Short mmCIF file of C-alpha atoms in Angstrom, two decimals:
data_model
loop_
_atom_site.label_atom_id
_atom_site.label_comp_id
_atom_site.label_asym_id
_atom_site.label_seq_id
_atom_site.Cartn_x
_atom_site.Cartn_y
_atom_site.Cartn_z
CA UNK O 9 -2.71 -41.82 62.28
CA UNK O 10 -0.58 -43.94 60.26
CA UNK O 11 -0.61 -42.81 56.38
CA UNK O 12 0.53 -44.77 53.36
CA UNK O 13 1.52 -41.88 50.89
CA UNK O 14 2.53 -43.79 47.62
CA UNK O 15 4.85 -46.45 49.56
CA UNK O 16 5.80 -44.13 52.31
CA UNK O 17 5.10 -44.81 55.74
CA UNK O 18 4.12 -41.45 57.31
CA UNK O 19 2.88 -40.60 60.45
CA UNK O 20 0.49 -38.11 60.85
CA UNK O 21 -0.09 -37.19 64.12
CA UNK O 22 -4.01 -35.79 64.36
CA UNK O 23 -6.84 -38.60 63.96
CA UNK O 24 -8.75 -37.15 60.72
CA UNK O 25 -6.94 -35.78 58.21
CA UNK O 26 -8.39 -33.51 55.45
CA UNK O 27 -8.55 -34.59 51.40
CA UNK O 28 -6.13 -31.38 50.89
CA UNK O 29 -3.73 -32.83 53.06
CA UNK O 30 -3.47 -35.72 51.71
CA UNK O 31 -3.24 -35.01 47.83
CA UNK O 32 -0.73 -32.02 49.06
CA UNK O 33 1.22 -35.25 50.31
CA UNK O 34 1.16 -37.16 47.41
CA UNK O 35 2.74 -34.14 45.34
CA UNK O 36 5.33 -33.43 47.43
CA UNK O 37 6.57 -36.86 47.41
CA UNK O 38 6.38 -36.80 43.68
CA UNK O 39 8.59 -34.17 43.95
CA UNK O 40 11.11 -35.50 46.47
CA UNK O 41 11.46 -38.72 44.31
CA UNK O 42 12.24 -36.61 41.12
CA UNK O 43 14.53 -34.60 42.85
CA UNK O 44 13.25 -31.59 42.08
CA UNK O 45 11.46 -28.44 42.77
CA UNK O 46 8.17 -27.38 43.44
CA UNK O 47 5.18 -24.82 43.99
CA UNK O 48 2.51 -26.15 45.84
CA UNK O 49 -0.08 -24.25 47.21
CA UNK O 50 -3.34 -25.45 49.80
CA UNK O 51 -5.68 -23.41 51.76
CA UNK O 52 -5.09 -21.27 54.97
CA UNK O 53 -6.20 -23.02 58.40
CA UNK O 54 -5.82 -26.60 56.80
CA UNK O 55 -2.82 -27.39 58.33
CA UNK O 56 -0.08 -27.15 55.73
CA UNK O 57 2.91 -26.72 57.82
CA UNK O 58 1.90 -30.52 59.40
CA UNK O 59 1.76 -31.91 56.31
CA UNK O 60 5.13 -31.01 55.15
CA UNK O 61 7.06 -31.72 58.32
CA UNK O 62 5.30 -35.14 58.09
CA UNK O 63 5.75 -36.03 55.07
CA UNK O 64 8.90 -34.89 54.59
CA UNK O 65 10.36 -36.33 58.43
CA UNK O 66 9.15 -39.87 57.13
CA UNK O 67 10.73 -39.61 53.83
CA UNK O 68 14.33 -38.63 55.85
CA UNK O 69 13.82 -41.80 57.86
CA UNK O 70 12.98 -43.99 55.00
CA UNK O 71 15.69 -42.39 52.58
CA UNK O 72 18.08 -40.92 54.63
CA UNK O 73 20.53 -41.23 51.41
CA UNK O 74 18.65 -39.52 49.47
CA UNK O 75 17.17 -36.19 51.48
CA UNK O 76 19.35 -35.84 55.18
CA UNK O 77 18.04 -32.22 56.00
CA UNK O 78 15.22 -30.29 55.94
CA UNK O 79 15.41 -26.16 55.87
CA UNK O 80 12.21 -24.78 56.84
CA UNK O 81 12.19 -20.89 56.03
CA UNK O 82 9.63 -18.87 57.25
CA UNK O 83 8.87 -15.47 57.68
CA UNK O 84 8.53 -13.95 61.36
CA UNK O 85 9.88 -15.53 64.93
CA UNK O 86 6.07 -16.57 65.79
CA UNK O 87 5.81 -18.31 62.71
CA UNK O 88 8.98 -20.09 63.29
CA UNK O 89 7.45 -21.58 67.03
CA UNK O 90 4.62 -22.51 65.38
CA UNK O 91 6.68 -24.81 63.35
CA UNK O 92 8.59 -25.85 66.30
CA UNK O 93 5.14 -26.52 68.37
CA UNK O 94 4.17 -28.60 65.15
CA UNK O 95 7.64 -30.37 65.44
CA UNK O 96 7.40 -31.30 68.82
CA UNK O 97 3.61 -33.03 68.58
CA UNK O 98 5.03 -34.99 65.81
CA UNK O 99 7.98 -36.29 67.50
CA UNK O 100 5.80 -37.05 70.77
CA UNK O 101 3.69 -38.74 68.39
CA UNK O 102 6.53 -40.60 66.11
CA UNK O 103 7.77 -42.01 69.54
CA UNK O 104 4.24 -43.02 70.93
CA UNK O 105 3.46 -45.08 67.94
CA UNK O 106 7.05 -47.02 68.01
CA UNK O 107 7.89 -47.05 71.42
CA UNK O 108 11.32 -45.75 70.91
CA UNK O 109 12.00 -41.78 70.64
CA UNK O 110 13.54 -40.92 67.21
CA UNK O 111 16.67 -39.94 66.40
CA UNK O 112 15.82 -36.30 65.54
CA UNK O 113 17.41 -33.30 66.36
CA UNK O 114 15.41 -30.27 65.35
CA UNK O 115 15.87 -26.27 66.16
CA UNK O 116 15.73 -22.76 65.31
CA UNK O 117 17.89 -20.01 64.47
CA UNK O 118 17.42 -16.54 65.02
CA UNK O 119 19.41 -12.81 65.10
CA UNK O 120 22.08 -12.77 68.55
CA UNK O 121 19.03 -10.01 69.39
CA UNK O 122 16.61 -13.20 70.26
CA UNK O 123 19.16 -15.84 71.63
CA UNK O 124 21.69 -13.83 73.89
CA UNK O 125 21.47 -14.70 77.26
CA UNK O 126 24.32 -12.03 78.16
CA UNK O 127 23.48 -10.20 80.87
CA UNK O 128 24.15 -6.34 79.57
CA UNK O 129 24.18 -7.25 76.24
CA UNK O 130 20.51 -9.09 75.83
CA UNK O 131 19.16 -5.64 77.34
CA UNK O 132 19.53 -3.75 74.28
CA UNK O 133 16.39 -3.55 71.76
CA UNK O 134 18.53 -2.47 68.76
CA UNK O 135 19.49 -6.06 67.39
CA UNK O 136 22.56 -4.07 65.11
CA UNK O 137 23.97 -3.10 68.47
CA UNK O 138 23.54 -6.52 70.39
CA UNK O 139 25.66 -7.40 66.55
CA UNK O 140 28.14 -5.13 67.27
CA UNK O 141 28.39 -5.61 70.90
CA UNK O 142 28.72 -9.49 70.34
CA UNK O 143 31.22 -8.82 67.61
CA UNK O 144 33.16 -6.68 70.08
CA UNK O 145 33.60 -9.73 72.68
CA UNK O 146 34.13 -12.43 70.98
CA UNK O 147 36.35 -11.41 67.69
CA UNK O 148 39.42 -13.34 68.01
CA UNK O 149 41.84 -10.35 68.34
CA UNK O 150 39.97 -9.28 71.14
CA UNK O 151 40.09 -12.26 72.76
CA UNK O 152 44.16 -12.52 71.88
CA UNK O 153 44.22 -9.20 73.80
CA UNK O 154 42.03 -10.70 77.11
CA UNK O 155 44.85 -12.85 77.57
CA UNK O 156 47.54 -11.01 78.37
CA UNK O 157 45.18 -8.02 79.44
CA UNK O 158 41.87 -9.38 82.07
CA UNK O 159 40.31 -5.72 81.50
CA UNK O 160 39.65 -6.15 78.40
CA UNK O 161 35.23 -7.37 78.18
CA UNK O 162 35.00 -10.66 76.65
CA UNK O 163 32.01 -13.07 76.81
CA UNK O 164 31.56 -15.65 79.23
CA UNK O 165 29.86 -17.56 77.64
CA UNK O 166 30.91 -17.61 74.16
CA UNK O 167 34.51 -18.56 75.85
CA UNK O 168 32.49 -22.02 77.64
CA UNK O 169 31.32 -22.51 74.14
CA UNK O 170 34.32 -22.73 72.46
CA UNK O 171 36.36 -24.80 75.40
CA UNK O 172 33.01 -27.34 75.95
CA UNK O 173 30.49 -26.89 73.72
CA UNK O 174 31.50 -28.57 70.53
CA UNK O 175 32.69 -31.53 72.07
CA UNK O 176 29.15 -31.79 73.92
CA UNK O 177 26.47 -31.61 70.70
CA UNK O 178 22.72 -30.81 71.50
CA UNK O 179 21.32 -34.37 72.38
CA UNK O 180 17.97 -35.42 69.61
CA UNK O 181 14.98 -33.33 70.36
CA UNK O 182 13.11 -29.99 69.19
CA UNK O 183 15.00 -27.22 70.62
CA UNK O 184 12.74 -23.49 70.32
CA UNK O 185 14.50 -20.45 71.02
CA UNK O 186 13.63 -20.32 74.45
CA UNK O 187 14.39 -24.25 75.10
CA UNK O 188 18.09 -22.73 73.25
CA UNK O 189 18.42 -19.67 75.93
CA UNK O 190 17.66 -22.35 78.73
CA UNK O 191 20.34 -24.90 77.49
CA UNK O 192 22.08 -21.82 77.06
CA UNK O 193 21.83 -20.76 80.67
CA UNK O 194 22.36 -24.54 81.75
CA UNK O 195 25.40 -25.27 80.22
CA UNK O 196 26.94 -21.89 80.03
CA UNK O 197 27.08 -21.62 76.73
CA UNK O 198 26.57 -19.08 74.19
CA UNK O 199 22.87 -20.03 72.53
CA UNK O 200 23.62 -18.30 69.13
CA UNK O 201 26.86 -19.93 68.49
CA UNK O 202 25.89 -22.86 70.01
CA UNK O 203 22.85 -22.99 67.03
CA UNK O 204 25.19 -22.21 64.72
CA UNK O 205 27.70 -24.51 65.48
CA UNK O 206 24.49 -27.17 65.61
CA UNK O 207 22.55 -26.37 62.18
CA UNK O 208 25.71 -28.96 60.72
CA UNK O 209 24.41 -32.10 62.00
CA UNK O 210 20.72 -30.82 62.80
CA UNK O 211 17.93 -32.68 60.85
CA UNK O 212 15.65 -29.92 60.75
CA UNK O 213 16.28 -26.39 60.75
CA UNK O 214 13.96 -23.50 61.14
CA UNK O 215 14.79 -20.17 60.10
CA UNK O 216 14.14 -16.41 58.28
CA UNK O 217 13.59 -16.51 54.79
CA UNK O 218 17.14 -14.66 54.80
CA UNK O 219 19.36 -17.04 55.91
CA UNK O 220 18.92 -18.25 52.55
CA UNK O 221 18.23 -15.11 50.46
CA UNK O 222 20.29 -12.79 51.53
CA UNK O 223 23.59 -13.12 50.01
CA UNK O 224 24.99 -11.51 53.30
CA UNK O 225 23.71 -13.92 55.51
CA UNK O 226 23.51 -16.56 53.54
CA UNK O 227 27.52 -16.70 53.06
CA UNK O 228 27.93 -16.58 57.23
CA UNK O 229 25.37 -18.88 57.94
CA UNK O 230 24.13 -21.50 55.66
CA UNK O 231 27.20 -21.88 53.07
CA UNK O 232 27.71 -25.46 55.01
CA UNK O 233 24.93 -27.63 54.43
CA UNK O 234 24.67 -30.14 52.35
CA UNK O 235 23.16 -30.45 48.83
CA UNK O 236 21.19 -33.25 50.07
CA UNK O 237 18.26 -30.94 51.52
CA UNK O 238 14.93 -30.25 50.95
CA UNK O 239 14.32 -26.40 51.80
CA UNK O 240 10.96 -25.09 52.23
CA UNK O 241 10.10 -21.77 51.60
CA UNK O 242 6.42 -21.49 54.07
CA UNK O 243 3.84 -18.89 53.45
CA UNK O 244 5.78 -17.62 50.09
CA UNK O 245 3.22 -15.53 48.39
CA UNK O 246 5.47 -12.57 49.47
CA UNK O 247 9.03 -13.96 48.98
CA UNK O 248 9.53 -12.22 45.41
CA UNK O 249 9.47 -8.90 47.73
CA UNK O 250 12.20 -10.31 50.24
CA UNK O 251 14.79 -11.68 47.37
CA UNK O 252 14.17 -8.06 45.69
CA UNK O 253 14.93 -6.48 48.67
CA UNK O 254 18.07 -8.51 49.87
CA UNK O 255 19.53 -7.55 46.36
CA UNK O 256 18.80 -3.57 46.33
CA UNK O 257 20.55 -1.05 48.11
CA UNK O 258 19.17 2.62 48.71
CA UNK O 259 22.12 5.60 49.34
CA UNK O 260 21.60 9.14 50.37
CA UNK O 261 23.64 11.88 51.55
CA UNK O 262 23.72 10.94 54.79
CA UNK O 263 25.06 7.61 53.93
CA UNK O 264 27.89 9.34 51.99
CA UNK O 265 28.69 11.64 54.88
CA UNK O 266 29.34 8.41 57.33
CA UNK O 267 30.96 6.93 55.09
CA UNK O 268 33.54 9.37 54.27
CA UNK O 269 34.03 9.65 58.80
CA UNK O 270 34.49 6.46 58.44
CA UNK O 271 37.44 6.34 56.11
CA UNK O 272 39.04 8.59 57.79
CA UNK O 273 38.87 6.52 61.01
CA UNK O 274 40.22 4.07 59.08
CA UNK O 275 42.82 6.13 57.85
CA UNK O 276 43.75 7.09 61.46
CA UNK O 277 43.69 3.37 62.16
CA UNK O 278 45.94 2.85 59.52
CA UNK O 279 48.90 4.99 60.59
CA UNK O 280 48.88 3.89 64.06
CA UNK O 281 49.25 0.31 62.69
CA UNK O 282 52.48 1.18 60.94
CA UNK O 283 53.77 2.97 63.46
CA UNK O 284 53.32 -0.41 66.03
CA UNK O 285 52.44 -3.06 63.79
CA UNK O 286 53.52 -2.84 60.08
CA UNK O 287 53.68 -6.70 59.45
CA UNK O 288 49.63 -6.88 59.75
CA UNK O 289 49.24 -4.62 56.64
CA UNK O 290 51.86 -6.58 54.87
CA UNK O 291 50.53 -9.93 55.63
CA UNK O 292 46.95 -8.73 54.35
CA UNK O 293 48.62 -7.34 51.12
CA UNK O 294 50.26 -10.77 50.19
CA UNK O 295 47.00 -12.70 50.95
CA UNK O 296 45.16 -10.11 48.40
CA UNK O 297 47.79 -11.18 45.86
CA UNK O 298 46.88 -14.57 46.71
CA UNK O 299 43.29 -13.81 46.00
CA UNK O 300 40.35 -13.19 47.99
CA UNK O 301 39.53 -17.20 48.85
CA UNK O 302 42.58 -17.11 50.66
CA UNK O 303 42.51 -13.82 52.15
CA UNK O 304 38.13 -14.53 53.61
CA UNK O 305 39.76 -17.50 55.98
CA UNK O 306 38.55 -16.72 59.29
CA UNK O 307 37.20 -17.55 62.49
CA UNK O 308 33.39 -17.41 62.49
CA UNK O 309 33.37 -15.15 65.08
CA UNK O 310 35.32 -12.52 62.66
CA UNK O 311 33.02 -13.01 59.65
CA UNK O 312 30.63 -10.52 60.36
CA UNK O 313 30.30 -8.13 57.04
CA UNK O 314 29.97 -10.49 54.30
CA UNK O 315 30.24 -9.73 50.04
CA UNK O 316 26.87 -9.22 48.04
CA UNK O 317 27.06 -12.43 45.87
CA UNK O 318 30.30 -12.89 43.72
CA UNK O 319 31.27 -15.46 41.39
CA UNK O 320 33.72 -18.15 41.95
CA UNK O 321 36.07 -16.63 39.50
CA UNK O 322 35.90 -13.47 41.16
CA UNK O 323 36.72 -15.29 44.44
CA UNK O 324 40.10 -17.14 43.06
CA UNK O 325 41.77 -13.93 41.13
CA UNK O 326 43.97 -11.66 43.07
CA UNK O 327 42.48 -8.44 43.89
CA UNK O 328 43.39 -5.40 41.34
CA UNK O 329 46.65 -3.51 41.91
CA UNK O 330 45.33 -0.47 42.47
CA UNK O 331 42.84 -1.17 45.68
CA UNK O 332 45.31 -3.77 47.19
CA UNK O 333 47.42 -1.54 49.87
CA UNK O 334 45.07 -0.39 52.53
CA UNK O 335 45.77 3.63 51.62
CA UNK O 336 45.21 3.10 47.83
CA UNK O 337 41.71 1.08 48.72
CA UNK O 338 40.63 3.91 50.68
CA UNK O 339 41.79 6.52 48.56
CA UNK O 340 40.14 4.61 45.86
CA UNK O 341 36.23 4.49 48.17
CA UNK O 342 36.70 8.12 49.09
CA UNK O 343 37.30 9.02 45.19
CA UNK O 344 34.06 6.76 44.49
CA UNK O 345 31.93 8.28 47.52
CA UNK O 346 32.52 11.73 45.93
CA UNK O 347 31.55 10.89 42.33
CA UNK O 348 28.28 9.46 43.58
CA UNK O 349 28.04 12.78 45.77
CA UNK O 350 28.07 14.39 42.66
CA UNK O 351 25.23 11.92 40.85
CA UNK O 352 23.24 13.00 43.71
CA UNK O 353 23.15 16.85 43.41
CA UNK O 354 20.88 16.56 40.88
CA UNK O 355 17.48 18.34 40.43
CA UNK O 356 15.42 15.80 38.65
CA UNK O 357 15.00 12.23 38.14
CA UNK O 358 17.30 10.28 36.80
CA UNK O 359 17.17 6.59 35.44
CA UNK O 360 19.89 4.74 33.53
CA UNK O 361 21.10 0.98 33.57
CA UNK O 362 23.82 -0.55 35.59
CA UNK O 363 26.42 -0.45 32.13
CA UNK O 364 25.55 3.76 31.68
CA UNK O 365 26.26 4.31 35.50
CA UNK O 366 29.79 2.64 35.06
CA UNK O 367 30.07 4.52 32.32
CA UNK O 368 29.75 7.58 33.35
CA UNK O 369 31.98 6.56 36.32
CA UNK O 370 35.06 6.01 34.28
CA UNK O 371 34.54 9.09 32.25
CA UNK O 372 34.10 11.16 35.36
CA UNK O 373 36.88 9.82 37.62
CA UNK O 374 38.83 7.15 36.16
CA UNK O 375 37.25 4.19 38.07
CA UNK O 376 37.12 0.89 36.29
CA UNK O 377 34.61 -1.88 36.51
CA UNK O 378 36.38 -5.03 38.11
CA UNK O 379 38.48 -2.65 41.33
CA UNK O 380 34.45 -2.05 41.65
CA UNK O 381 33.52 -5.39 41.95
CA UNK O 382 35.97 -6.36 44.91
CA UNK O 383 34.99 -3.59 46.98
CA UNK O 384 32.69 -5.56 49.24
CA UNK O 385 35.51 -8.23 50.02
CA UNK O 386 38.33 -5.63 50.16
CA UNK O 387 36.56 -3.46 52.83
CA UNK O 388 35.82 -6.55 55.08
CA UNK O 389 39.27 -7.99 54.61
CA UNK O 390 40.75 -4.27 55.79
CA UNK O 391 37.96 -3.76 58.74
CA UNK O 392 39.70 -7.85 60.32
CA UNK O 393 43.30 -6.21 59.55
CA UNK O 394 42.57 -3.10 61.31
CA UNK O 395 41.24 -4.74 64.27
CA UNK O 396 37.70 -2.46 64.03
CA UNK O 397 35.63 -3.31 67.41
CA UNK O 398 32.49 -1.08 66.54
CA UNK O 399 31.64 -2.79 64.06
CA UNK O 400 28.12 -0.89 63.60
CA UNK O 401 30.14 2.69 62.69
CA UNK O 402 31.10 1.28 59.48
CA UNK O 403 27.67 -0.14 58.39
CA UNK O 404 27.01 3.00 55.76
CA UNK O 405 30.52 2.84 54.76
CA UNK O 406 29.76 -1.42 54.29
CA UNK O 407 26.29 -0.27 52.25
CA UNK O 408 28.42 2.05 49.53
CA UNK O 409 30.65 -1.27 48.92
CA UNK O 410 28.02 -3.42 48.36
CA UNK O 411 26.70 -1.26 46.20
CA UNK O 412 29.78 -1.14 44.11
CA UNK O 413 30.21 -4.72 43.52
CA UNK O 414 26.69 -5.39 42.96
CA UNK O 415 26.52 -2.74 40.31
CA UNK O 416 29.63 -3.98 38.78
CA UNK O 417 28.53 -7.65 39.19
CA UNK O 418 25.14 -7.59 36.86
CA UNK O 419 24.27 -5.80 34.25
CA UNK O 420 20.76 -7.03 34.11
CA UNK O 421 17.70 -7.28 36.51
CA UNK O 422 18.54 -4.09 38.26
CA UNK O 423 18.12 -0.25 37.51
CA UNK O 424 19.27 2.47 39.12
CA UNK O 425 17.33 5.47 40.19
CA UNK O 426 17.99 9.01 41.41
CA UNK O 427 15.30 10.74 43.48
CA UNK O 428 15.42 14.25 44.64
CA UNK O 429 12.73 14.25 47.17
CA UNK O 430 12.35 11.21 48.96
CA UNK O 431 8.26 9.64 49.83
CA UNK O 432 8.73 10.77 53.25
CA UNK O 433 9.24 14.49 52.45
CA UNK O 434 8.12 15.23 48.79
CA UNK O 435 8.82 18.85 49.52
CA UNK O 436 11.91 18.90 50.88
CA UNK O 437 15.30 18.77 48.68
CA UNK O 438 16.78 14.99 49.85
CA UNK O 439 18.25 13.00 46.95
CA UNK O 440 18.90 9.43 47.06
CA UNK O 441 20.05 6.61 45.15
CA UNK O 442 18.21 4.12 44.63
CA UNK O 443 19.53 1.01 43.14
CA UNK O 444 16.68 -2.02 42.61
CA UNK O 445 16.27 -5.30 41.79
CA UNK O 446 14.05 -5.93 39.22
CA UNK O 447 14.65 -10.11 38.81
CA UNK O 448 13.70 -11.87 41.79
CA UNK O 449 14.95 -15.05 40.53
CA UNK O 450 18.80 -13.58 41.00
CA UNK O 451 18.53 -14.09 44.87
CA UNK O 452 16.82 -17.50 44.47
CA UNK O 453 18.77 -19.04 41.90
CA UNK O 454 21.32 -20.02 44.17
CA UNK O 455 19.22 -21.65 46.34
CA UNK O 456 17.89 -23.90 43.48
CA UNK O 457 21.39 -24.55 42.20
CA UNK O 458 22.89 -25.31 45.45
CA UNK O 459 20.16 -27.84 47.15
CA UNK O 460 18.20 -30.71 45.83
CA UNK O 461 14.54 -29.82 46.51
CA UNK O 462 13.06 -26.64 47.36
CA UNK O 463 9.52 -26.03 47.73
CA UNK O 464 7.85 -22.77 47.57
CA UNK O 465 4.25 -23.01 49.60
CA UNK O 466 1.25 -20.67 50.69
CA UNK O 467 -2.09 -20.54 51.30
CA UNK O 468 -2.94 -17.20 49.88
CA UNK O 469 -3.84 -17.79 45.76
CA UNK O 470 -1.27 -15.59 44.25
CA UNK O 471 1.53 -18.40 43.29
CA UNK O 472 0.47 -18.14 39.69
CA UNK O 473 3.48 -15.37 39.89
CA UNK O 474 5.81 -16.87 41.90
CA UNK O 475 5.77 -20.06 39.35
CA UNK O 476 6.87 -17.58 36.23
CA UNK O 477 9.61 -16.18 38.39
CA UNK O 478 10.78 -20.09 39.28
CA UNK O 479 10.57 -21.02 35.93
CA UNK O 480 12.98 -17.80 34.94
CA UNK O 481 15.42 -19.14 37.56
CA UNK O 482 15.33 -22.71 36.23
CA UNK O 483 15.69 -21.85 32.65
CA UNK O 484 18.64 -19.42 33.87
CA UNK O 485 20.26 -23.05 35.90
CA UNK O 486 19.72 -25.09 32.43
CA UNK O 487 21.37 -22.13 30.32
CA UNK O 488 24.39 -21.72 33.04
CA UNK O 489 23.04 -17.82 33.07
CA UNK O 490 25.05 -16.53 35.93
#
């Protein structure tokens, strides 16, 4: 069915089409043509997700200026081949109708856990360990060492990827994950990479909600697309919950115990380094000085721990004195994991903002606010210098950083909490920290401020919320509220 939606030529590819449909049309394109963002919401089971990829396909062939990619975030890996399955009847459709197949390259992205096609590594269930396994093989000092040293595991077909596969791009279609594992097995490439290399020049995109929310995600994955998108936040009515989550952090003792291991792995590390290789740690130091733009250049294959979010200005001053050598940094974390083994020895509940926790940190051992907020970048710059394969053995001691720039980063929206018993066992003695987001519109904001359109959809009649929340993110983009 051909559709004239206010001037635009769309093509709908179903033979009746329901009244919802089309005045959810119309309002979309209002919003495309403003340039702006919107909530929109129509009933379940009228076929929403059709809607948007039509409308919003036919506006990116009629104004490819103004709108060149759509990023269509949903919320599971079924979801995400449904939209794929919708994708491909339109393009079947789309090339019926004008007798010439479109120029339209669509696909998914998912975790290395649902692409890898690696033949040990693909049999593991735990997707952090297919992480740190994949991390393992293809992290370029690894790789440095396979050369001069065949024992040493690398993968196959990561290797292919990197000789072949960016000189020979995915050719137009709608690639699902299996149609990438098959291409994949094909080609010998590495799927994953070989989706991430392709989201670039891809029209459409189809991926979790936190490839965009998550700060530390969202700074591996998506930090190269274009402003001119249109992203799409489907079946939203529970996305407040996933930016609030992507933002908080929860610490217990257990997280403090690995954490302190793994510093002194590190430390180990450390002194075998300037026994055989002092030059490394000197190199990183002067990059620090730099500042911590400089010193985050690196292969995407090494850029596996990513910072909570930071500002700009954060990013271009040299790191502090005092955490800059790679002893003094972990002498500094070590000093910080035992003050906050301290906060948790308590034997009631404790609540207090974000500015009376620092506080109470620099009266109690000395630490000041902004060494805090570089901890995140600091501990992945040292875990690249150090060369650190297992990746997943530093993922509490990763969690404690985070923590400490994000609590040094905002002092509103959050609140920090200190539980003695935890929900699981209320009568056991297990403290932890808990440290929440309370604003939803902090993980968003960036989204609005960094793309042209976003729409935020559902069929379930609870978006009344999600518009006050939007609105606090807007008004925060027209004050320049950071």
């Amino acid at each position: 069915m051909k559709l004239n939606i206010d001037g635009l030529l769309v093509y709908f590819p179903y033979e009746y089409i329901y009244p919802e449909q089309y005045s959810y049309m119309l309002e979309l394109k209002r919003s495309l043509d403003a340039k702006g963002h919107c909530v929109l919401e129509m009933p379940s089971g009228t076929g929403k997700t059709v809607t948007l990829l039509s409308l919003i396909a036919a506006y990116m062939e009629a104004k490819p200026h103004v709108i060149s990619k759509l990023i269509y975030c949903s919320r599971t890996v079924p979801e995400i081949e449904k939209v794929l399955e919708e994708l491909k009847v339109l393009r079947e459709y789309i090339a019926q109708e004008t007798g010439k197949e479109p120029h339209l390259l669509g696909l998914a992205l998912s975790s290395r856990k649902n692409l890898c096609i690696h033949p040990t590594v693909s049999q593991e269930r735990d997707g952090r360990i297919v992480d740190s396994k994949c991390y393992g093989m293809t992290v370029s000092h690894v790789r440095e060492r396979h050369r001069s040293d065949d024992s040493v595991e690398t993968c196959r077909f990561f290797e292919e990827f990197d000789i072949h596969g960016k000189d020979t791009p995915l050719q137009p279609g709608i690639y699902s994950l299996d149609d990438l594992r098959e291409v994949g097995r094909k080609r010998g490439f590495c799927p994953y990479f070989l989706a991430r290399y392709s989201i670039t020049h891809a029209n459409i995109i189809v991926y979790s909600y936190h490839y965009l929310l998550d700060p530390k995600i969202a700074d591996m994955v998506s930090k190269e697309l274009q402003r001119q998108s249109v992203v799409v936040f489907d079946e939203a009515h529970n996305i407040d919950n996933v930016c609030i989550e992507a933002m908080s952090v929860n610490i217990s003792r257990r997280t403090l115990d690995r954490s302190h291991t793994s510093i002194d792995n590190m430390q180990s590390a450390i002194t075998r380094i300037k026994e055989h290789d002092a030059s490394r740690l000197r190199g990183e130091y002067q990059r620090l000085v730099e500042g911590l733009r400089d010193a985050s250049m690196a292969r995407a294959t090494d850029v596996h721990l990513s910072n909570p979010v930071l500002p700009d200005e954060i990013l271009e001053e040299a790191v502090p004195g005092n955490i800059r050598t790679a002893e003094h940094f972990l002498a500094f974390l070590k000093r910080f994991i035992e003050y906050l083994k301290t906060r948790l020895r308590s034997q009631h509940v404790v609540s207090e903002t974000p500015q009376a926790f620092l506080l109470d940190c620099y009266k109690q051992v000395m630490i000041d606010r902004k060494p805090l907020r570089f901890c995140a970048e600091r501990l992945r710059s040292l875990l690249q210098t150090l060369h650190m394969e297992d990746i997943s053995n530093y993922s509490s001691l990763t969690l404690i950083a985070n923590f400490a720039t994000l609590v040094s980063t905002y002092s509103k929206g959050f609140s920090l909490l200190i539980e003695p018993y935890d929900d699981y066992s209320p009568t056991i003695y297990n403290p932890v920290l808990h440290f929440s987001c309370m604003d939803a519109s902090i993980a968003i904001k960036p989204v609005f401020d960094r793309f042209q359109s976003v729409v935020i959809t559902s069929g379930v009649s609870n978006l009344s919320v999600l518009c006050l929340w939007v609105a606090d993110a807007l008004c925060a983009m027209a004050c320049g509220i950071g």
